PDB file of C-alpha atoms in Angstrom:
ATOM      1  CA  MET A 186     -37.057  24.497 -21.129  1.00 75.00           C
ATOM      2  CA  ASN A 187     -38.731  21.914 -19.471  1.00 79.00           C
ATOM      3  CA  ASN A 188     -41.449  22.490 -21.145  1.00 84.00           C
ATOM      4  CA  LEU A 189     -39.795  21.277 -24.699  1.00 84.00           C
ATOM      5  CA  HIS A 190     -40.547  17.481 -23.106  1.00 85.00           C
ATOM      6  CA  PRO A 191     -42.087  15.614 -20.231  1.00 84.00           C
ATOM      7  CA  ASN A 192     -38.557  13.767 -19.839  1.00 86.00           C
ATOM      8  CA  ILE A 193     -36.818  16.931 -19.925  1.00 86.00           C
ATOM      9  CA  THR A 194     -36.216  18.482 -16.307  1.00 86.00           C
ATOM     10  CA  PHE A 195     -33.876  20.919 -15.404  1.00 85.00           C
ATOM     11  CA  THR A 196     -33.550  21.959 -11.943  1.00 83.00           C
ATOM     12  CA  SER A 197     -31.774  25.188 -10.374  1.00 82.00           C
ATOM     13  CA  GLU A 198     -29.435  25.779  -7.576  1.00 82.00           C
ATOM     14  CA  SER A 199     -29.236  29.157  -6.046  1.00 85.00           C
ATOM     15  CA  GLU A 200     -27.073  30.160  -3.486  1.00 84.00           C
ATOM     16  CA  GLU A 201     -27.053  30.442   0.383  1.00 85.00           C
ATOM     17  CA  ASN A 202     -25.354  32.463   3.199  1.00 85.00           C
ATOM     18  CA  GLY A 203     -23.269  33.431  -0.384  1.00 86.00           C
ATOM     19  CA  ARG A 204     -22.116  30.034  -0.885  1.00 89.00           C
ATOM     20  CA  ILE A 205     -23.183  27.438  -4.087  1.00 90.00           C
ATOM     21  CA  ASN A 206     -21.136  24.210  -4.895  1.00 89.00           C
ATOM     22  CA  PHE A 207     -20.155  23.542  -8.861  1.00 89.00           C
ATOM     23  CA  LEU A 208     -18.932  20.105  -9.662  1.00 90.00           C
ATOM     24  CA  ASP A 209     -16.148  19.686  -6.963  1.00 89.00           C
ATOM     25  CA  LEU A 210     -15.690  23.347  -6.176  1.00 91.00           C
ATOM     26  CA  THR A 211     -17.379  25.296  -2.903  1.00 90.00           C
ATOM     27  CA  LEU A 212     -17.678  29.128  -4.640  1.00 91.00           C
ATOM     28  CA  ILE A 213     -18.048  31.557  -1.804  1.00 89.00           C
ATOM     29  CA  ARG A 214     -18.665  35.303  -2.528  1.00 89.00           C
ATOM     30  CA  ASN A 215     -16.426  37.053  -0.123  1.00 85.00           C
ATOM     31  CA  ASN A 216     -17.631  41.697  -0.529  1.00 83.00           C
ATOM     32  CA  SER A 217     -16.551  41.647  -4.344  1.00 82.00           C
ATOM     33  CA  ARG A 218     -14.075  38.945  -3.993  1.00 88.00           C
ATOM     34  CA  ILE A 219     -15.310  35.081  -5.164  1.00 90.00           C
ATOM     35  CA  GLU A 220     -12.727  32.319  -2.544  1.00 90.00           C
ATOM     36  CA  PHE A 221     -12.833  28.906  -3.910  1.00 92.00           C
ATOM     37  CA  ASP A 222     -13.332  26.055  -1.009  1.00 91.00           C
ATOM     38  CA  ILE A 223     -13.207  22.204  -2.041  1.00 91.00           C
ATOM     39  CA  TYR A 224     -16.706  20.375  -1.675  1.00 92.00           C
ATOM     40  CA  ARG A 225     -17.679  16.960  -1.857  1.00 91.00           C
ATOM     41  CA  LYS A 226     -21.171  15.437  -1.515  1.00 90.00           C
ATOM     42  CA  PRO A 227     -22.194  14.164   1.702  1.00 89.00           C
ATOM     43  CA  THR A 228     -22.681  10.583   0.692  1.00 90.00           C
ATOM     44  CA  THR A 229     -18.690  10.263  -0.233  1.00 89.00           C
ATOM     45  CA  THR A 230     -16.376   8.345   1.310  1.00 89.00           C
ATOM     46  CA  ASP A 231     -12.880   8.143   1.869  1.00 89.00           C
ATOM     47  CA  ILE A 232     -12.192   4.470   0.244  1.00 90.00           C
ATOM     48  CA  THR A 233      -9.470   4.332  -2.176  1.00 92.00           C
ATOM     49  CA  ILE A 234      -7.189   2.015  -3.629  1.00 90.00           C
ATOM     50  CA  HIS A 235      -5.467   0.243  -0.136  1.00 92.00           C
ATOM     51  CA  SER A 236      -2.065   0.655   0.565  1.00 90.00           C
ATOM     52  CA  THR A 237      -2.032  -3.912   1.058  1.00 89.00           C
ATOM     53  CA  SER A 238      -3.548  -3.759  -2.589  1.00 87.00           C
ATOM     54  CA  LEU A 239      -1.926  -5.843  -5.208  1.00 83.00           C
ATOM     55  CA  HIS A 240      -2.256  -3.240  -7.704  1.00 86.00           C
ATOM     56  CA  PRO A 241       0.527  -1.312  -9.040  1.00 86.00           C
ATOM     57  CA  THR A 242       2.307   1.869  -7.759  1.00 87.00           C
ATOM     58  CA  GLN A 243       1.009   3.809 -10.257  1.00 86.00           C
ATOM     59  CA  HIS A 244      -2.744   2.465  -9.709  1.00 89.00           C
ATOM     60  CA  LYS A 245      -2.661   3.419  -6.122  1.00 90.00           C
ATOM     61  CA  MET A 246      -1.130   6.767  -6.406  1.00 91.00           C
ATOM     62  CA  ALA A 247      -3.874   8.060  -9.164  1.00 92.00           C
ATOM     63  CA  SER A 248      -6.067   9.468  -6.549  1.00 93.00           C
ATOM     64  CA  PHE A 249      -4.405  10.708  -4.040  1.00 94.00           C
ATOM     65  CA  ARG A 250      -1.862  13.153  -7.183  1.00 93.00           C
ATOM     66  CA  HIS A 251      -5.667  14.227  -8.204  1.00 93.00           C
ATOM     67  CA  MET A 252      -6.205  15.144  -4.648  1.00 93.00           C
ATOM     68  CA  THR A 253      -2.239  16.719  -4.244  1.00 93.00           C
ATOM     69  CA  ASN A 254      -2.416  18.577  -7.849  1.00 92.00           C
ATOM     70  CA  ARG A 255      -6.298  19.972  -6.636  1.00 93.00           C
ATOM     71  CA  LEU A 256      -4.546  21.587  -3.763  1.00 92.00           C
ATOM     72  CA  LYS A 257      -1.916  22.874  -5.492  1.00 91.00           C
ATOM     73  CA  THR A 258      -3.602  24.553  -8.459  1.00 91.00           C
ATOM     74  CA  ILE A 259      -7.114  25.957  -7.263  1.00 92.00           C
ATOM     75  CA  PRO A 260      -6.143  28.959  -4.707  1.00 91.00           C
ATOM     76  CA  LEU A 261      -7.849  28.189  -1.647  1.00 90.00           C
ATOM     77  CA  ASN A 262      -6.680  30.785   1.562  1.00 90.00           C
ATOM     78  CA  LYS A 263      -4.572  29.521   4.220  1.00 91.00           C
ATOM     79  CA  GLU A 264      -7.499  27.864   6.072  1.00 91.00           C
ATOM     80  CA  ASN A 265      -9.148  26.040   3.609  1.00 92.00           C
ATOM     81  CA  TYR A 266      -5.587  24.579   1.877  1.00 93.00           C
ATOM     82  CA  GLU A 267      -4.443  22.953   5.681  1.00 93.00           C
ATOM     83  CA  ARG A 268      -8.423  21.752   6.291  1.00 93.00           C
ATOM     84  CA  GLU A 269      -7.932  20.316   2.440  1.00 93.00           C
ATOM     85  CA  LEU A 270      -4.750  19.009   3.338  1.00 93.00           C
ATOM     86  CA  GLN A 271      -5.522  16.957   6.041  1.00 93.00           C
ATOM     87  CA  THR A 272      -8.469  15.905   4.685  1.00 94.00           C
ATOM     88  CA  ILE A 273      -5.932  14.078   2.300  1.00 93.00           C
ATOM     89  CA  TYR A 274      -3.287  13.291   5.321  1.00 94.00           C
ATOM     90  CA  ASN A 275      -6.838  11.451   6.706  1.00 94.00           C
ATOM     91  CA  ILE A 276      -7.957   9.703   3.695  1.00 93.00           C
ATOM     92  CA  ALA A 277      -4.424   8.094   3.009  1.00 94.00           C
ATOM     93  CA  GLU A 278      -4.020   6.999   6.418  1.00 93.00           C
ATOM     94  CA  ASN A 279      -6.826   5.243   6.006  1.00 93.00           C
ATOM     95  CA  ASN A 280      -6.487   3.281   3.166  1.00 93.00           C
ATOM     96  CA  GLY A 281      -2.798   2.461   5.469  1.00 92.00           C
ATOM     97  CA  TYR A 282      -0.056   5.221   3.492  1.00 93.00           C
ATOM     98  CA  LYS A 283       1.489   7.026   5.860  1.00 92.00           C
ATOM     99  CA  LYS A 284       2.196  10.895   5.892  1.00 92.00           C
ATOM    100  CA  HIS A 285       5.190  11.054   3.818  1.00 92.00           C
ATOM    101  CA  THR A 286       3.260   9.160   0.993  1.00 92.00           C
ATOM    102  CA  ILE A 287       1.064  13.020   0.778  1.00 92.00           C
ATOM    103  CA  ASP A 288       4.598  15.385   0.892  1.00 92.00           C
ATOM    104  CA  ASN A 289       5.933  13.408  -1.455  1.00 92.00           C
ATOM    105  CA  LEU A 290       3.456  14.028  -4.241  1.00 91.00           C
ATOM    106  CA  LEU A 291       3.121  17.753  -2.663  1.00 90.00           C
ATOM    107  CA  LYS A 292       7.217  18.696  -4.320  1.00 88.00           C
ATOM    108  CA  PRO A 293       7.506  20.670  -7.073  1.00 83.00           C
ATOM    109  CA  LYS A 294       8.326  17.684  -9.874  1.00 78.00           C
ATOM    110  CA  THR A 295      11.041  19.261 -13.087  1.00 72.00           C
ATOM    111  CA  LYS A 296      10.564  17.055 -15.904  1.00 68.00           C
ATOM    112  CA  LYS A 297      13.560  15.158 -17.639  1.00 63.00           C
ATOM    113  CA  LEU A 298      14.187  16.540 -21.599  1.00 60.00           C
ATOM    114  CA  ASN A 299      14.268  14.106 -23.682  1.00 57.00           C
ATOM    115  CA  THR A 300      17.952  14.693 -25.877  1.00 56.00           C
ATOM    116  CA  ASP A 301      17.780  11.215 -27.573  1.00 55.00           C
ATOM    117  CA  GLN A 302      15.733  12.836 -30.977  1.00 54.00           C
ATOM    118  CA  ASP A 303      15.951   8.968 -32.530  1.00 52.00           C
ATOM    119  CA  THR A 304      14.435   8.137 -29.748  1.00 52.00           C
ATOM    120  CA  THR A 305      10.551   6.620 -30.908  1.00 55.00           C
ATOM    121  CA  ASN A 306       8.014   6.212 -28.228  1.00 61.00           C
ATOM    122  CA  GLN A 307       6.297   2.885 -27.531  1.00 67.00           C
ATOM    123  CA  TYR A 308       3.883   1.721 -25.134  1.00 70.00           C
ATOM    124  CA  ALA A 309       2.862  -1.576 -23.987  1.00 72.00           C
ATOM    125  CA  SER A 310       0.930  -2.891 -21.188  1.00 75.00           C
ATOM    126  CA  PHE A 311       1.709  -4.873 -18.650  1.00 76.00           C
ATOM    127  CA  THR A 312      -1.055  -7.553 -15.902  1.00 77.00           C
ATOM    128  CA  TYR A 313       0.266  -6.079 -13.151  1.00 77.00           C
ATOM    129  CA  ILE A 314       1.042  -9.697 -10.038  1.00 73.00           C
ATOM    130  CA  GLY A 315       3.270  -8.298  -8.274  1.00 75.00           C
ATOM    131  CA  LYS A 316       6.716  -6.354  -7.446  1.00 75.00           C
ATOM    132  CA  ASN A 317       8.187  -8.871  -9.379  1.00 75.00           C
ATOM    133  CA  THR A 318       6.184  -7.177 -12.447  1.00 78.00           C
ATOM    134  CA  TYR A 319       8.120  -4.420 -12.338  1.00 78.00           C
ATOM    135  CA  GLN A 320      11.536  -6.094 -12.914  1.00 75.00           C
ATOM    136  CA  LEU A 321      10.198  -7.720 -15.714  1.00 74.00           C
ATOM    137  CA  THR A 322       8.954  -3.865 -17.588  1.00 76.00           C
ATOM    138  CA  ASN A 323      12.711  -2.643 -16.057  1.00 77.00           C
ATOM    139  CA  TYR A 324      14.290  -5.957 -18.856  1.00 72.00           C
ATOM    140  CA  PHE A 325      11.954  -5.225 -21.797  1.00 70.00           C
ATOM    141  CA  LYS A 326      12.454  -1.249 -21.177  1.00 68.00           C
ATOM    142  CA  LYS A 327      16.617  -1.937 -21.419  1.00 69.00           C
ATOM    143  CA  LEU A 328      16.032  -4.609 -24.027  1.00 64.00           C
ATOM    144  CA  GLY A 329      14.153  -1.774 -26.061  1.00 55.00           C
ATOM    145  CA  LEU A 330      16.437   0.766 -25.883  1.00 54.00           C
ATOM    146  CA  GLN A 331      19.883  -1.973 -26.372  1.00 50.00           C
ATOM    147  CA  ILE A 332      17.986  -2.754 -30.084  1.00 44.00           C
ATOM    148  CA  SER A 333      16.807   0.424 -31.626  1.00 45.00           C
ATOM    149  CA  LYS A 334      16.898   2.458 -29.732  1.00 53.00           C
ATOM    150  CA  LEU A 335      13.317   2.065 -28.407  1.00 54.00           C
ATOM    151  CA  GLY A 336      11.645   4.203 -26.126  1.00 59.00           C
ATOM    152  CA  LEU A 337       9.200   2.078 -24.538  1.00 63.00           C
ATOM    153  CA  GLN A 338       5.818   3.278 -22.136  1.00 73.00           C
ATOM    154  CA  ILE A 339       4.355   1.278 -19.746  1.00 76.00           C
ATOM    155  CA  SER A 340       0.752   0.704 -18.656  1.00 78.00           C
ATOM    156  CA  PHE A 341      -0.086  -1.955 -15.932  1.00 80.00           C
ATOM    157  CA  ARG A 342      -3.477  -3.186 -15.814  1.00 77.00           C
ATOM    158  CA  THR A 343      -5.487  -5.412 -13.431  1.00 78.00           C
ATOM    159  CA  ASP A 344      -6.924  -9.263 -12.447  1.00 72.00           C
ATOM    160  CA  ASN A 345      -8.711  -7.469  -9.868  1.00 68.00           C
ATOM    161  CA  ASN A 346     -11.096  -6.128 -11.399  1.00 68.00           C
ATOM    162  CA  ILE A 347     -14.773  -5.822 -10.975  1.00 69.00           C
ATOM    163  CA  PHE A 348     -16.291  -7.792 -13.966  1.00 67.00           C
ATOM    164  CA  ARG A 349     -14.011 -10.296 -12.812  1.00 64.00           C
ATOM    165  CA  ASN A 350     -16.063 -10.033  -9.587  1.00 65.00           C
ATOM    166  CA  ILE A 351     -19.268  -9.687 -10.428  1.00 66.00           C
ATOM    167  CA  ASN A 352     -19.295 -12.859 -13.486  1.00 57.00           C
ATOM    168  CA  THR A 353     -22.434 -13.225 -14.684  1.00 54.00           C
ATOM    169  CA  GLN A 354     -21.028 -16.621 -16.352  1.00 55.00           C
ATOM    170  CA  THR A 355     -22.505 -19.923 -14.523  1.00 51.00           C
ATOM    171  CA  ASN A 356     -19.861 -22.118 -13.472  1.00 51.00           C
ATOM    172  CA  ASP A 357     -21.154 -24.750 -14.795  1.00 52.00           C
ATOM    173  CA  GLN A 358     -20.107 -23.106 -18.098  1.00 60.00           C
ATOM    174  CA  ASN A 359     -18.592 -26.113 -20.858  1.00 84.00           C
ATOM    175  CA  VAL A 360     -15.008 -25.399 -20.948  1.00 88.00           C
ATOM    176  CA  TYR A 361     -15.284 -26.921 -24.340  1.00 91.00           C
ATOM    177  CA  ASP A 362     -17.626 -23.696 -25.654  1.00 91.00           C
ATOM    178  CA  ARG A 363     -14.317 -21.275 -25.113  1.00 91.00           C
ATOM    179  CA  SER A 364     -11.494 -20.473 -27.132  1.00 92.00           C
ATOM    180  CA  GLY A 365      -7.997 -19.579 -26.407  1.00 92.00           C
ATOM    181  CA  ILE A 366      -4.487 -22.146 -25.750  1.00 93.00           C
ATOM    182  CA  TYR A 367      -5.129 -25.305 -25.001  1.00 94.00           C
ATOM    183  CA  LYS A 368      -3.199 -28.101 -24.801  1.00 93.00           C
ATOM    184  CA  LEU A 369      -3.769 -31.910 -26.414  1.00 93.00           C
ATOM    185  CA  THR A 370      -2.110 -35.464 -24.027  1.00 92.00           C
ATOM    186  CA  CYS A 371      -1.638 -38.242 -25.528  1.00 92.00           C
ATOM    187  CA  PRO A 372      -3.170 -40.643 -23.377  1.00 91.00           C
ATOM    188  CA  ASP A 373      -0.901 -43.170 -24.175  1.00 89.00           C
ATOM    189  CA  CYS A 374       2.237 -41.621 -23.390  1.00 89.00           C
ATOM    190  CA  ASN A 375       1.793 -38.649 -21.983  1.00 87.00           C
ATOM    191  CA  GLN A 376       2.993 -36.118 -24.373  1.00 89.00           C
ATOM    192  CA  THR A 377       2.157 -32.898 -24.845  1.00 91.00           C
ATOM    193  CA  TYR A 378       0.870 -30.465 -27.525  1.00 93.00           C
ATOM    194  CA  ILE A 379       0.203 -26.631 -27.236  1.00 92.00           C
ATOM    195  CA  GLY A 380      -1.786 -24.880 -29.697  1.00 92.00           C
ATOM    196  CA  GLN A 381      -5.086 -21.955 -30.288  1.00 92.00           C
ATOM    197  CA  THR A 382      -7.964 -21.485 -31.579  1.00 92.00           C
ATOM    198  CA  GLY A 383     -10.339 -18.507 -32.388  1.00 91.00           C
ATOM    199  CA  ARG A 384     -13.163 -20.898 -32.325  1.00 91.00           C
ATOM    200  CA  THR A 385     -14.036 -23.208 -29.601  1.00 93.00           C
ATOM    201  CA  LEU A 386     -11.848 -25.699 -28.014  1.00 93.00           C
ATOM    202  CA  LYS A 387     -14.398 -28.809 -28.990  1.00 93.00           C
ATOM    203  CA  ASP A 388     -14.416 -27.466 -32.763  1.00 94.00           C
ATOM    204  CA  ARG A 389     -10.848 -27.637 -33.000  1.00 94.00           C
ATOM    205  CA  TYR A 390     -10.346 -31.173 -31.310  1.00 94.00           C
ATOM    206  CA  LYS A 391     -13.017 -32.702 -34.192  1.00 94.00           C
ATOM    207  CA  GLU A 392     -10.807 -31.161 -36.817  1.00 94.00           C
ATOM    208  CA  HIS A 393      -7.510 -33.620 -35.071  1.00 94.00           C
ATOM    209  CA  ILE A 394      -9.753 -36.339 -34.890  1.00 93.00           C
ATOM    210  CA  ARG A 395     -11.163 -35.985 -38.088  1.00 94.00           C
ATOM    211  CA  SER A 396      -6.829 -35.886 -38.662  1.00 93.00           C
ATOM    212  CA  PHE A 397      -6.212 -39.038 -37.504  1.00 92.00           C
ATOM    213  CA  LEU A 398      -9.459 -40.644 -39.314  1.00 93.00           C
ATOM    214  CA  LYS A 399      -8.616 -39.664 -41.861  1.00 92.00           C
ATOM    215  CA  ASN A 400      -4.533 -40.735 -41.763  1.00 91.00           C
ATOM    216  CA  ARG A 401      -3.864 -37.033 -43.366  1.00 89.00           C
ATOM    217  CA  ASN A 402      -0.884 -34.847 -41.976  1.00 85.00           C
ATOM    218  CA  ASP A 403      -2.251 -31.525 -41.345  1.00 88.00           C
ATOM    219  CA  SER A 404      -2.424 -32.087 -38.037  1.00 91.00           C
ATOM    220  CA  ASN A 405       0.709 -32.862 -35.211  1.00 91.00           C
ATOM    221  CA  PHE A 406      -0.926 -34.250 -32.699  1.00 92.00           C
ATOM    222  CA  ALA A 407      -2.701 -36.330 -35.541  1.00 92.00           C
ATOM    223  CA  ASN A 408       1.060 -37.688 -36.928  1.00 92.00           C
ATOM    224  CA  HIS A 409       2.401 -38.616 -34.224  1.00 92.00           C
ATOM    225  CA  LEU A 410      -1.004 -40.219 -32.630  1.00 92.00           C
ATOM    226  CA  LEU A 411      -0.286 -41.925 -36.691  1.00 92.00           C
ATOM    227  CA  ARG A 412       3.288 -42.382 -35.899  1.00 91.00           C
ATOM    228  CA  THR A 413       3.445 -44.389 -32.779  1.00 92.00           C
ATOM    229  CA  GLY A 414       0.516 -45.976 -33.002  1.00 92.00           C
ATOM    230  CA  HIS A 415      -1.644 -44.636 -30.336  1.00 92.00           C
ATOM    231  CA  GLU A 416      -4.774 -43.156 -29.440  1.00 90.00           C
ATOM    232  CA  PRO A 417      -6.176 -39.959 -29.082  1.00 88.00           C
ATOM    233  CA  GLY A 418      -8.902 -41.179 -26.262  1.00 88.00           C
ATOM    234  CA  THR A 419     -11.877 -38.493 -25.253  1.00 92.00           C
ATOM    235  CA  ILE A 420     -12.229 -34.815 -25.279  1.00 92.00           C
ATOM    236  CA  ASN A 421     -11.819 -34.955 -21.037  1.00 91.00           C
ATOM    237  CA  GLU A 422      -8.782 -37.126 -21.074  1.00 91.00           C
ATOM    238  CA  THR A 423      -6.711 -34.844 -24.080  1.00 92.00           C
ATOM    239  CA  MET A 424      -7.538 -31.716 -23.877  1.00 93.00           C
ATOM    240  CA  THR A 425      -7.045 -29.114 -21.267  1.00 92.00           C
ATOM    241  CA  LEU A 426      -7.546 -25.699 -21.853  1.00 92.00           C
ATOM    242  CA  LEU A 427      -5.019 -23.529 -20.563  1.00 90.00           C
ATOM    243  CA  HIS A 428      -5.861 -19.497 -21.518  1.00 89.00           C
ATOM    244  CA  HIS A 429      -9.015 -18.155 -22.388  1.00 88.00           C
ATOM    245  CA  GLY A 430      -9.255 -15.654 -25.233  1.00 87.00           C
ATOM    246  CA  GLN A 431      -9.429 -14.298 -29.147  1.00 86.00           C
ATOM    247  CA  LYS A 432      -7.141 -14.687 -31.280  1.00 86.00           C
ATOM    248  CA  SER A 433      -5.218 -11.814 -31.133  1.00 84.00           C
ATOM    249  CA  ARG A 434      -1.448 -10.911 -30.431  1.00 81.00           C
ATOM    250  CA  ARG A 435      -1.106 -11.435 -26.957  1.00 79.00           C
ATOM    251  CA  LEU A 436      -2.194 -14.768 -27.795  1.00 85.00           C
ATOM    252  CA  ASN A 437      -0.092 -15.603 -30.319  1.00 85.00           C
ATOM    253  CA  ILE A 438       2.947 -15.139 -27.259  1.00 81.00           C
ATOM    254  CA  THR A 439       1.472 -15.888 -24.824  1.00 84.00           C
ATOM    255  CA  GLU A 440       1.372 -19.544 -26.787  1.00 87.00           C
ATOM    256  CA  LYS A 441       4.654 -19.047 -28.303  1.00 85.00           C
ATOM    257  CA  MET A 442       5.030 -18.892 -24.140  1.00 83.00           C
ATOM    258  CA  GLU A 443       3.697 -21.869 -23.420  1.00 86.00           C
ATOM    259  CA  ILE A 444       5.801 -23.942 -25.737  1.00 85.00           C
ATOM    260  CA  PHE A 445       8.570 -22.818 -24.598  1.00 82.00           C
ATOM    261  CA  LYS A 446       8.106 -23.333 -21.117  1.00 82.00           C
ATOM    262  CA  HIS A 447       6.362 -27.214 -21.628  1.00 80.00           C
ATOM    263  CA  LYS A 448       9.608 -28.085 -23.765  1.00 79.00           C
ATOM    264  CA  THR A 449      12.135 -26.435 -21.323  1.00 77.00           C
ATOM    265  CA  PHE A 450      10.269 -27.962 -17.898  1.00 74.00           C
ATOM    266  CA  ASN A 451       8.277 -31.251 -19.105  1.00 70.00           C
ATOM    267  CA  GLY A 452      10.778 -32.032 -21.868  1.00 69.00           C
ATOM    268  CA  PRO A 453      10.209 -32.540 -25.376  1.00 74.00           C
ATOM    269  CA  ILE A 454       6.358 -31.976 -27.186  1.00 84.00           C
ATOM    270  CA  ILE A 455       5.070 -32.997 -30.248  1.00 86.00           C
ATOM    271  CA  ASN A 456       5.151 -28.903 -31.509  1.00 81.00           C
ATOM    272  CA  GLU A 457       7.531 -28.926 -33.967  1.00 73.00           C
ATOM    273  CA  GLN A 458      10.764 -27.896 -32.213  1.00 59.00           C
ATOM    274  CA  ILE A 459      11.504 -25.043 -33.768  1.00 57.00           C
ATOM    275  CA  HIS A 460      13.461 -21.889 -32.349  1.00 55.00           C
ATOM    276  CA  SER A 461      11.627 -18.335 -31.967  1.00 57.00           C
ATOM    277  CA  PRO A 462      13.140 -15.227 -31.001  1.00 54.00           C
ATOM    278  CA  SER A 463      11.142 -14.883 -28.638  1.00 54.00           C
ATOM    279  CA  ASP A 464      13.008 -18.530 -26.637  1.00 54.00           C
ATOM    280  CA  VAL A 465      15.359 -15.598 -25.582  1.00 54.00           C
ATOM    281  CA  THR A 466      13.492 -13.186 -24.234  1.00 58.00           C
ATOM    282  CA  PHE A 467      11.445 -16.518 -22.711  1.00 56.00           C
ATOM    283  CA  LYS A 468      14.403 -18.047 -21.398  1.00 61.00           C
ATOM    284  CA  THR A 469      15.990 -14.384 -19.270  1.00 57.00           C
ATOM    285  CA  LEU A 470      11.811 -13.747 -17.874  1.00 57.00           C
ATOM    286  CA  THR A 471      12.550 -18.100 -16.968  1.00 58.00           C
ATOM    287  CA  TYR A 472      15.493 -17.318 -14.481  1.00 55.00           C
ATOM    288  CA  LYS A 473      14.995 -14.011 -13.616  1.00 52.00           C
ATOM    289  CA  ARG A 474      11.334 -15.741 -11.697  1.00 52.00           C
ATOM    290  CA  LYS A 475      13.721 -19.284 -10.780  1.00 52.00           C
ATOM    291  CA  ARG A 476      15.967 -17.221  -9.158  1.00 53.00           C
ATOM    292  CA  ASN A 477      12.938 -14.755  -7.043  1.00 51.00           C
ATOM    293  CA  ASP A 478      12.062 -17.877  -6.160  1.00 51.00           C
ATOM    294  CA  ASP A 479      14.997 -19.694  -4.889  1.00 51.00           C
ATOM    295  CA  GLU A 480      15.722 -16.386  -2.545  1.00 51.00           C
ATOM    296  CA  THR A 481      12.680 -16.574  -1.671  1.00 49.00           C
ATOM    297  CA  ASN A 482      12.204 -20.204  -0.444  1.00 54.00           C
ATOM    298  CA  ASN A 483      16.495 -19.285   0.890  1.00 54.00           C
ATOM    299  CA  ASP A 484      14.900 -16.550   3.346  1.00 52.00           C
ATOM    300  CA  ARG A 485      12.065 -19.251   4.322  1.00 52.00           C
ATOM    301  CA  ASN A 486      14.531 -21.050   5.320  1.00 53.00           C
ATOM    302  CA  VAL A 487      16.694 -18.786   7.257  1.00 46.00           C
ATOM    303  CA  ARG A 488      13.958 -17.528   8.902  1.00 49.00           C
ATOM    304  CA  ARG A 489      12.563 -21.095  10.131  1.00 50.00           C
ATOM    305  CA  ARG A 490      16.977 -21.895  11.653  1.00 49.00           C
ATOM    306  CA  VAL A 491      16.117 -19.208  13.513  1.00 46.00           C
ATOM    307  CA  GLU A 492      12.707 -19.464  15.202  1.00 49.00           C
TER     308      GLU A 492
END
């Protein structure tokens, strides 16, 4: 087969002492029987997501679930089973986990049957920012069941990924060459306007200024300047990028959230004061976050008094 093309190079491996490695297994010839053991390459490390890392529990447990499921599935003899179990214990301990974490994963699980035939499963992904994220997802689960018997399945993602840690973009990249959610601040009265654009911020800023100069009513920010007699200011004085992103449903929701935050905490804004159905959700989440912050501050004050 290697003669078909110079770039094709197949190698073969033969068993040694009745043993041969195949994928993550070692096959052992024992008389007329084939026994199994777990194989790890010599370069394999015991590094996994540390217990103190800011990642959801599901992500942290993924590698251990894989190892324990393999341990339960592959028919290992008693000696190989105990050796592999001890290896898993060591990996867990080296990454800050307790032995009982592995023991819990090894316990048999019973699946719950869904007896509600009217429930339809929908999926939503949330960025994990700490334990408060679970309060948020639990709230959405309950809200979905109350409104439309929506069986909401939750998944998590993190911002702490390789792409963000190894970013090829230079730090001096002009922020106004990006797209996303932006804030315009009137230099004279500090009232703000929240908007979004799929093009660059400088192009969108030019459109607002063009509406102001030509006395057009297609820009709320331009209408504010014309109505009050204020001056727009330069792009550096006026425009701020709040969230970088492309046009999407997620960006639409984030824009509504920013509008709600600014009109709730910073007073009146230039945007049209239209009540959005999302405001009820944002109000609940804001209340939960404020309550958690207050509880955290109270705990800190108690500790200070004790000290």
